[in-house]
Amino acid sequence: MKVPFLDLSLQHRTIREQALAALTATYDATRFCLGKDVEDFETAFARTLGYSQTLGLNSGTSPLHLAAALAGWGPGDEVIAPPFTFISTVWGISYVGAKPVFVDVEEDTFNLDPAKLEAAISPRTKGIVVVHLFGRPAKLDAIMAIARKHGLFVVEDCAQAVGAVYKDTPVGLTGDVGTFSFYPTKNLGGCGEGGALVSRRDDLFAKAKLLRVHGSGRRYYHDHVGFNFRMDGFQGALLGVKLHLLAGWTARRREIAERYRAGLRLADLQVPAGAGPEGESVWHQFTVLHPRRDALREHLAAKDIGTDLIYPVPLHRQACYLELGQPAGSLPVAERACATCVSLPIFPELTDAQVDHVIAAVNAF
Ligand SMILES: *Cc1c(COP(=O)(O)O)cnc(C)c1O
């Protein structure tokens, strides 16, 4: 039995007719940049997931860049972030000339470890970018308590956590700014690049809206040095079609995760934790750790099971950040995760039989 790591065609086949009708309407109306499709999506996204307003953007990296600009970070400033994440988490920090300072993650959740935060704070520290990795909410209360004490601006990178709720609050509304990605492989994915920004602070949201379109509220008058971060009409149209299906997809991801958690029994395999007090994961990834992960991957590949390494290198050991001077061995939890992680297939269209095949193959290793 073949189990691909991810097959986007299955999802798109089931919505083909509605999707092509929506995309055709956008095409016929030539609503190519922002416009009604994006506005309708922004409204629907906000209403469906519990935000007062959302801003559609052209990638998940753009809101992280906007967040860094809104925070006012710049040269000489330090911003704390986890090292076990996708690189975009820290691009915004670097784009504005500030310096990422990596703090290790928790053993069981892979999210920023609040217990290690305070030791990394210096007089130059201006903010924290926290990630809800693999869809699991991070420990925001503990992180916010430290942030408030030191006057730090907090960004929530929710790229992998669309639909996740921290205690009773949708992710993105506890910190100052929340950011989303609609890259095609994300839990809610477009037919191209896309992203969004949310904020509980109206002042920041209003400024982000100006910055999105060349720092301009009125055409050809520019109050700020801005960006071109507009979402395109096709993304708004397709994401609007998919949004209604997200809750069902998330429920199916949770079923698959529970099936894995109940069935995986291999010795020395670290299986991700279930729901905790900070809420339930939306299971963007199901990532396990095993000391012989390369051999495990080969064993699974021989049984036609796709896997991925998410992520193989911690950010402080990426070539572009070696100059920051955080040596190998300095962030042991993230380093061990990168050295031993394997992500198993988890997407809504997987059948129980496929999940059971993966479980049996892992257990037989
Ligand atoms: C996908 C992702 C982003 C943003 O990615 P884009 O490709 O720019 O949409 C940011 N952070 C994390 C953790 C991600 O997984």
PDB file of N, CA, C and O and ligand atoms in Angstrom, residues 59-62 64 85-86 88-89 131 133 157 159-160 179-183 186 193-195 284 311, ligand 1:
ATOM      1  N   SER A  59       2.128  36.354   1.211  1.00  0.00           N
ATOM      2  CA  SER A  59       2.854  35.166   1.686  1.00  0.00           C
ATOM      3  C   SER A  59       2.760  35.142   3.206  1.00  0.00           C
ATOM      4  O   SER A  59       2.230  36.077   3.817  1.00  0.00           O
ATOM      5  N   GLY A  60       3.298  34.072   3.793  1.00  0.00           N
ATOM      6  CA  GLY A  60       3.357  33.998   5.249  1.00  0.00           C
ATOM      7  C   GLY A  60       4.600  34.670   5.803  1.00  0.00           C
ATOM      8  O   GLY A  60       4.704  34.898   7.010  1.00  0.00           O
ATOM      9  N   THR A  61       5.540  34.978   4.934  1.00  0.00           N
ATOM     10  CA  THR A  61       6.739  35.698   5.362  1.00  0.00           C
ATOM     11  C   THR A  61       6.440  37.197   5.480  1.00  0.00           C
ATOM     12  O   THR A  61       6.971  37.870   6.372  1.00  0.00           O
ATOM     13  N   SER A  62       5.564  37.710   4.594  1.00  0.00           N
ATOM     14  CA  SER A  62       5.245  39.145   4.614  1.00  0.00           C
ATOM     15  C   SER A  62       4.693  39.630   5.959  1.00  0.00           C
ATOM     16  O   SER A  62       5.129  40.673   6.447  1.00  0.00           O
ATOM     17  N   LEU A  64       5.310  38.476   8.829  1.00  0.00           N
ATOM     18  CA  LEU A  64       6.425  38.466   9.785  1.00  0.00           C
ATOM     19  C   LEU A  64       7.323  39.684   9.566  1.00  0.00           C
ATOM     20  O   LEU A  64       7.854  40.263  10.518  1.00  0.00           O
ATOM     21  N   THR A  85      12.198  25.543  13.804  1.00  0.00           N
ATOM     22  CA  THR A  85      11.068  26.090  13.065  1.00  0.00           C
ATOM     23  C   THR A  85      11.518  26.323  11.632  1.00  0.00           C
ATOM     24  O   THR A  85      12.687  26.113  11.294  1.00  0.00           O
ATOM     25  N   PHE A  86      10.578  26.782  10.787  1.00  0.00           N
ATOM     26  CA  PHE A  86      10.948  27.186   9.436  1.00  0.00           C
ATOM     27  C   PHE A  86      11.656  28.549   9.509  1.00  0.00           C
ATOM     28  O   PHE A  86      11.320  29.397  10.332  1.00  0.00           O
ATOM     29  N   SER A  88      11.509  31.295   7.969  1.00  0.00           N
ATOM     30  CA  SER A  88      10.735  32.538   7.865  1.00  0.00           C
ATOM     31  C   SER A  88      10.411  33.149   9.217  1.00  0.00           C
ATOM     32  O   SER A  88      10.217  34.355   9.309  1.00  0.00           O
ATOM     33  N   THR A  89      10.307  32.311  10.231  1.00  0.00           N
ATOM     34  CA  THR A  89      10.006  32.812  11.576  1.00  0.00           C
ATOM     35  C   THR A  89      10.906  33.992  11.931  1.00  0.00           C
ATOM     36  O   THR A  89      10.457  34.945  12.554  1.00  0.00           O
ATOM     37  N   VAL A 131       6.430  30.577  18.050  1.00  0.00           N
ATOM     38  CA  VAL A 131       5.853  29.753  16.980  1.00  0.00           C
ATOM     39  C   VAL A 131       4.952  28.689  17.605  1.00  0.00           C
ATOM     40  O   VAL A 131       5.314  28.093  18.620  1.00  0.00           O
ATOM     41  N   LEU A 133       4.395  25.509  16.822  1.00  0.00           N
ATOM     42  CA  LEU A 133       4.992  24.577  15.866  1.00  0.00           C
ATOM     43  C   LEU A 133       4.144  23.332  15.636  1.00  0.00           C
ATOM     44  O   LEU A 133       3.644  22.726  16.587  1.00  0.00           O
ATOM     45  N   ASP A 157       3.817  33.449  15.412  1.00  0.00           N
ATOM     46  CA  ASP A 157       3.894  32.861  14.075  1.00  0.00           C
ATOM     47  C   ASP A 157       2.920  31.678  14.049  1.00  0.00           C
ATOM     48  O   ASP A 157       3.218  30.601  14.582  1.00  0.00           O
ATOM     49  N   ALA A 159       1.708  30.239  11.310  1.00  0.00           N
ATOM     50  CA  ALA A 159       1.715  29.685   9.952  1.00  0.00           C
ATOM     51  C   ALA A 159       1.243  28.232   9.920  1.00  0.00           C
ATOM     52  O   ALA A 159       0.634  27.796   8.948  1.00  0.00           O
ATOM     53  N   GLN A 160       1.548  27.478  10.993  1.00  0.00           N
ATOM     54  CA  GLN A 160       1.192  26.059  11.006  1.00  0.00           C
ATOM     55  C   GLN A 160      -0.032  25.797  11.877  1.00  0.00           C
ATOM     56  O   GLN A 160      -0.384  24.645  12.110  1.00  0.00           O
ATOM     57  N   THR A 179       0.539  35.978  12.750  1.00  0.00           N
ATOM     58  CA  THR A 179       0.809  35.856  11.309  1.00  0.00           C
ATOM     59  C   THR A 179       0.435  34.465  10.813  1.00  0.00           C
ATOM     60  O   THR A 179       0.614  33.468  11.522  1.00  0.00           O
ATOM     61  N   PHE A 180      -0.090  34.398   9.584  1.00  0.00           N
ATOM     62  CA  PHE A 180      -0.504  33.139   8.975  1.00  0.00           C
ATOM     63  C   PHE A 180       0.129  32.982   7.593  1.00  0.00           C
ATOM     64  O   PHE A 180       0.443  33.975   6.931  1.00  0.00           O
ATOM     65  N   SER A 181       0.245  31.728   7.152  1.00  0.00           N
ATOM     66  CA  SER A 181       0.684  31.413   5.794  1.00  0.00           C
ATOM     67  C   SER A 181      -0.376  30.558   5.127  1.00  0.00           C
ATOM     68  O   SER A 181      -0.932  29.648   5.755  1.00  0.00           O
ATOM     69  N   PHE A 182      -0.637  30.838   3.856  1.00  0.00           N
ATOM     70  CA  PHE A 182      -1.530  29.989   3.054  1.00  0.00           C
ATOM     71  C   PHE A 182      -0.760  29.333   1.918  1.00  0.00           C
ATOM     72  O   PHE A 182      -1.297  29.072   0.842  1.00  0.00           O
ATOM     73  N   TYR A 183       0.524  29.091   2.145  1.00  0.00           N
ATOM     74  CA  TYR A 183       1.322  28.300   1.199  1.00  0.00           C
ATOM     75  C   TYR A 183       0.553  26.988   0.940  1.00  0.00           C
ATOM     76  O   TYR A 183      -0.101  26.472   1.852  1.00  0.00           O
ATOM     77  N   LYS A 186       0.154  24.204   3.549  1.00  0.00           N
ATOM     78  CA  LYS A 186      -0.317  24.496   4.912  1.00  0.00           C
ATOM     79  C   LYS A 186      -1.735  23.937   5.117  1.00  0.00           C
ATOM     80  O   LYS A 186      -2.404  23.556   4.149  1.00  0.00           O
ATOM     81  N   GLU A 193       1.005  31.684  -3.539  1.00  0.00           N
ATOM     82  CA  GLU A 193       1.473  32.204  -2.257  1.00  0.00           C
ATOM     83  C   GLU A 193       0.369  33.003  -1.572  1.00  0.00           C
ATOM     84  O   GLU A 193      -0.436  33.661  -2.241  1.00  0.00           O
ATOM     85  N   GLY A 194       0.352  32.976  -0.241  1.00  0.00           N
ATOM     86  CA  GLY A 194      -0.608  33.789   0.492  1.00  0.00           C
ATOM     87  C   GLY A 194      -0.297  33.804   1.969  1.00  0.00           C
ATOM     88  O   GLY A 194       0.448  32.956   2.478  1.00  0.00           O
ATOM     89  N   GLY A 195      -0.858  34.783   2.664  1.00  0.00           N
ATOM     90  CA  GLY A 195      -0.673  34.876   4.108  1.00  0.00           C
ATOM     91  C   GLY A 195      -1.649  35.876   4.678  1.00  0.00           C
ATOM     92  O   GLY A 195      -2.442  36.482   3.942  1.00  0.00           O
ATOM     93  N   HIS A 284      -0.590  20.197  11.978  1.00  0.00           N
ATOM     94  CA  HIS A 284      -0.002  20.459  10.665  1.00  0.00           C
ATOM     95  C   HIS A 284       1.011  19.373  10.321  1.00  0.00           C
ATOM     96  O   HIS A 284       1.102  18.926   9.179  1.00  0.00           O
ATOM     97  N   TYR A 311      12.511  19.647  11.089  1.00  0.00           N
ATOM     98  CA  TYR A 311      13.486  20.275  10.187  1.00  0.00           C
ATOM     99  C   TYR A 311      14.857  19.651  10.416  1.00  0.00           C
ATOM    100  O   TYR A 311      15.164  19.338  11.565  1.00  0.00           O
TER     101      TYR A 311
HETATM  102  C1  LIG B   1       5.275  28.300   6.136  1.00  0.00           C
HETATM  103  C2  LIG B   1       5.805  29.049   7.289  1.00  0.00           C
HETATM  104  C3  LIG B   1       6.015  30.454   7.266  1.00  0.00           C
HETATM  105  C4  LIG B   1       5.757  31.337   6.088  1.00  0.00           C
HETATM  106  O1  LIG B   1       6.012  30.814   4.898  1.00  0.00           O
HETATM  107  P1  LIG B   1       5.646  31.356   3.445  1.00  0.00           P
HETATM  108  O2  LIG B   1       6.231  30.302   2.612  1.00  0.00           O
HETATM  109  O3  LIG B   1       6.256  32.689   3.275  1.00  0.00           O
HETATM  110  O4  LIG B   1       4.146  31.439   3.321  1.00  0.00           O
HETATM  111  C5  LIG B   1       6.457  31.052   8.422  1.00  0.00           C
HETATM  112  N1  LIG B   1       6.689  30.357   9.537  1.00  0.00           N
HETATM  113  C6  LIG B   1       6.493  29.032   9.623  1.00  0.00           C
HETATM  114  C7  LIG B   1       6.724  28.340  10.919  1.00  0.00           C
HETATM  115  C8  LIG B   1       6.061  28.328   8.495  1.00  0.00           C
HETATM  116  O5  LIG B   1       5.871  27.003   8.598  1.00  0.00           O
END
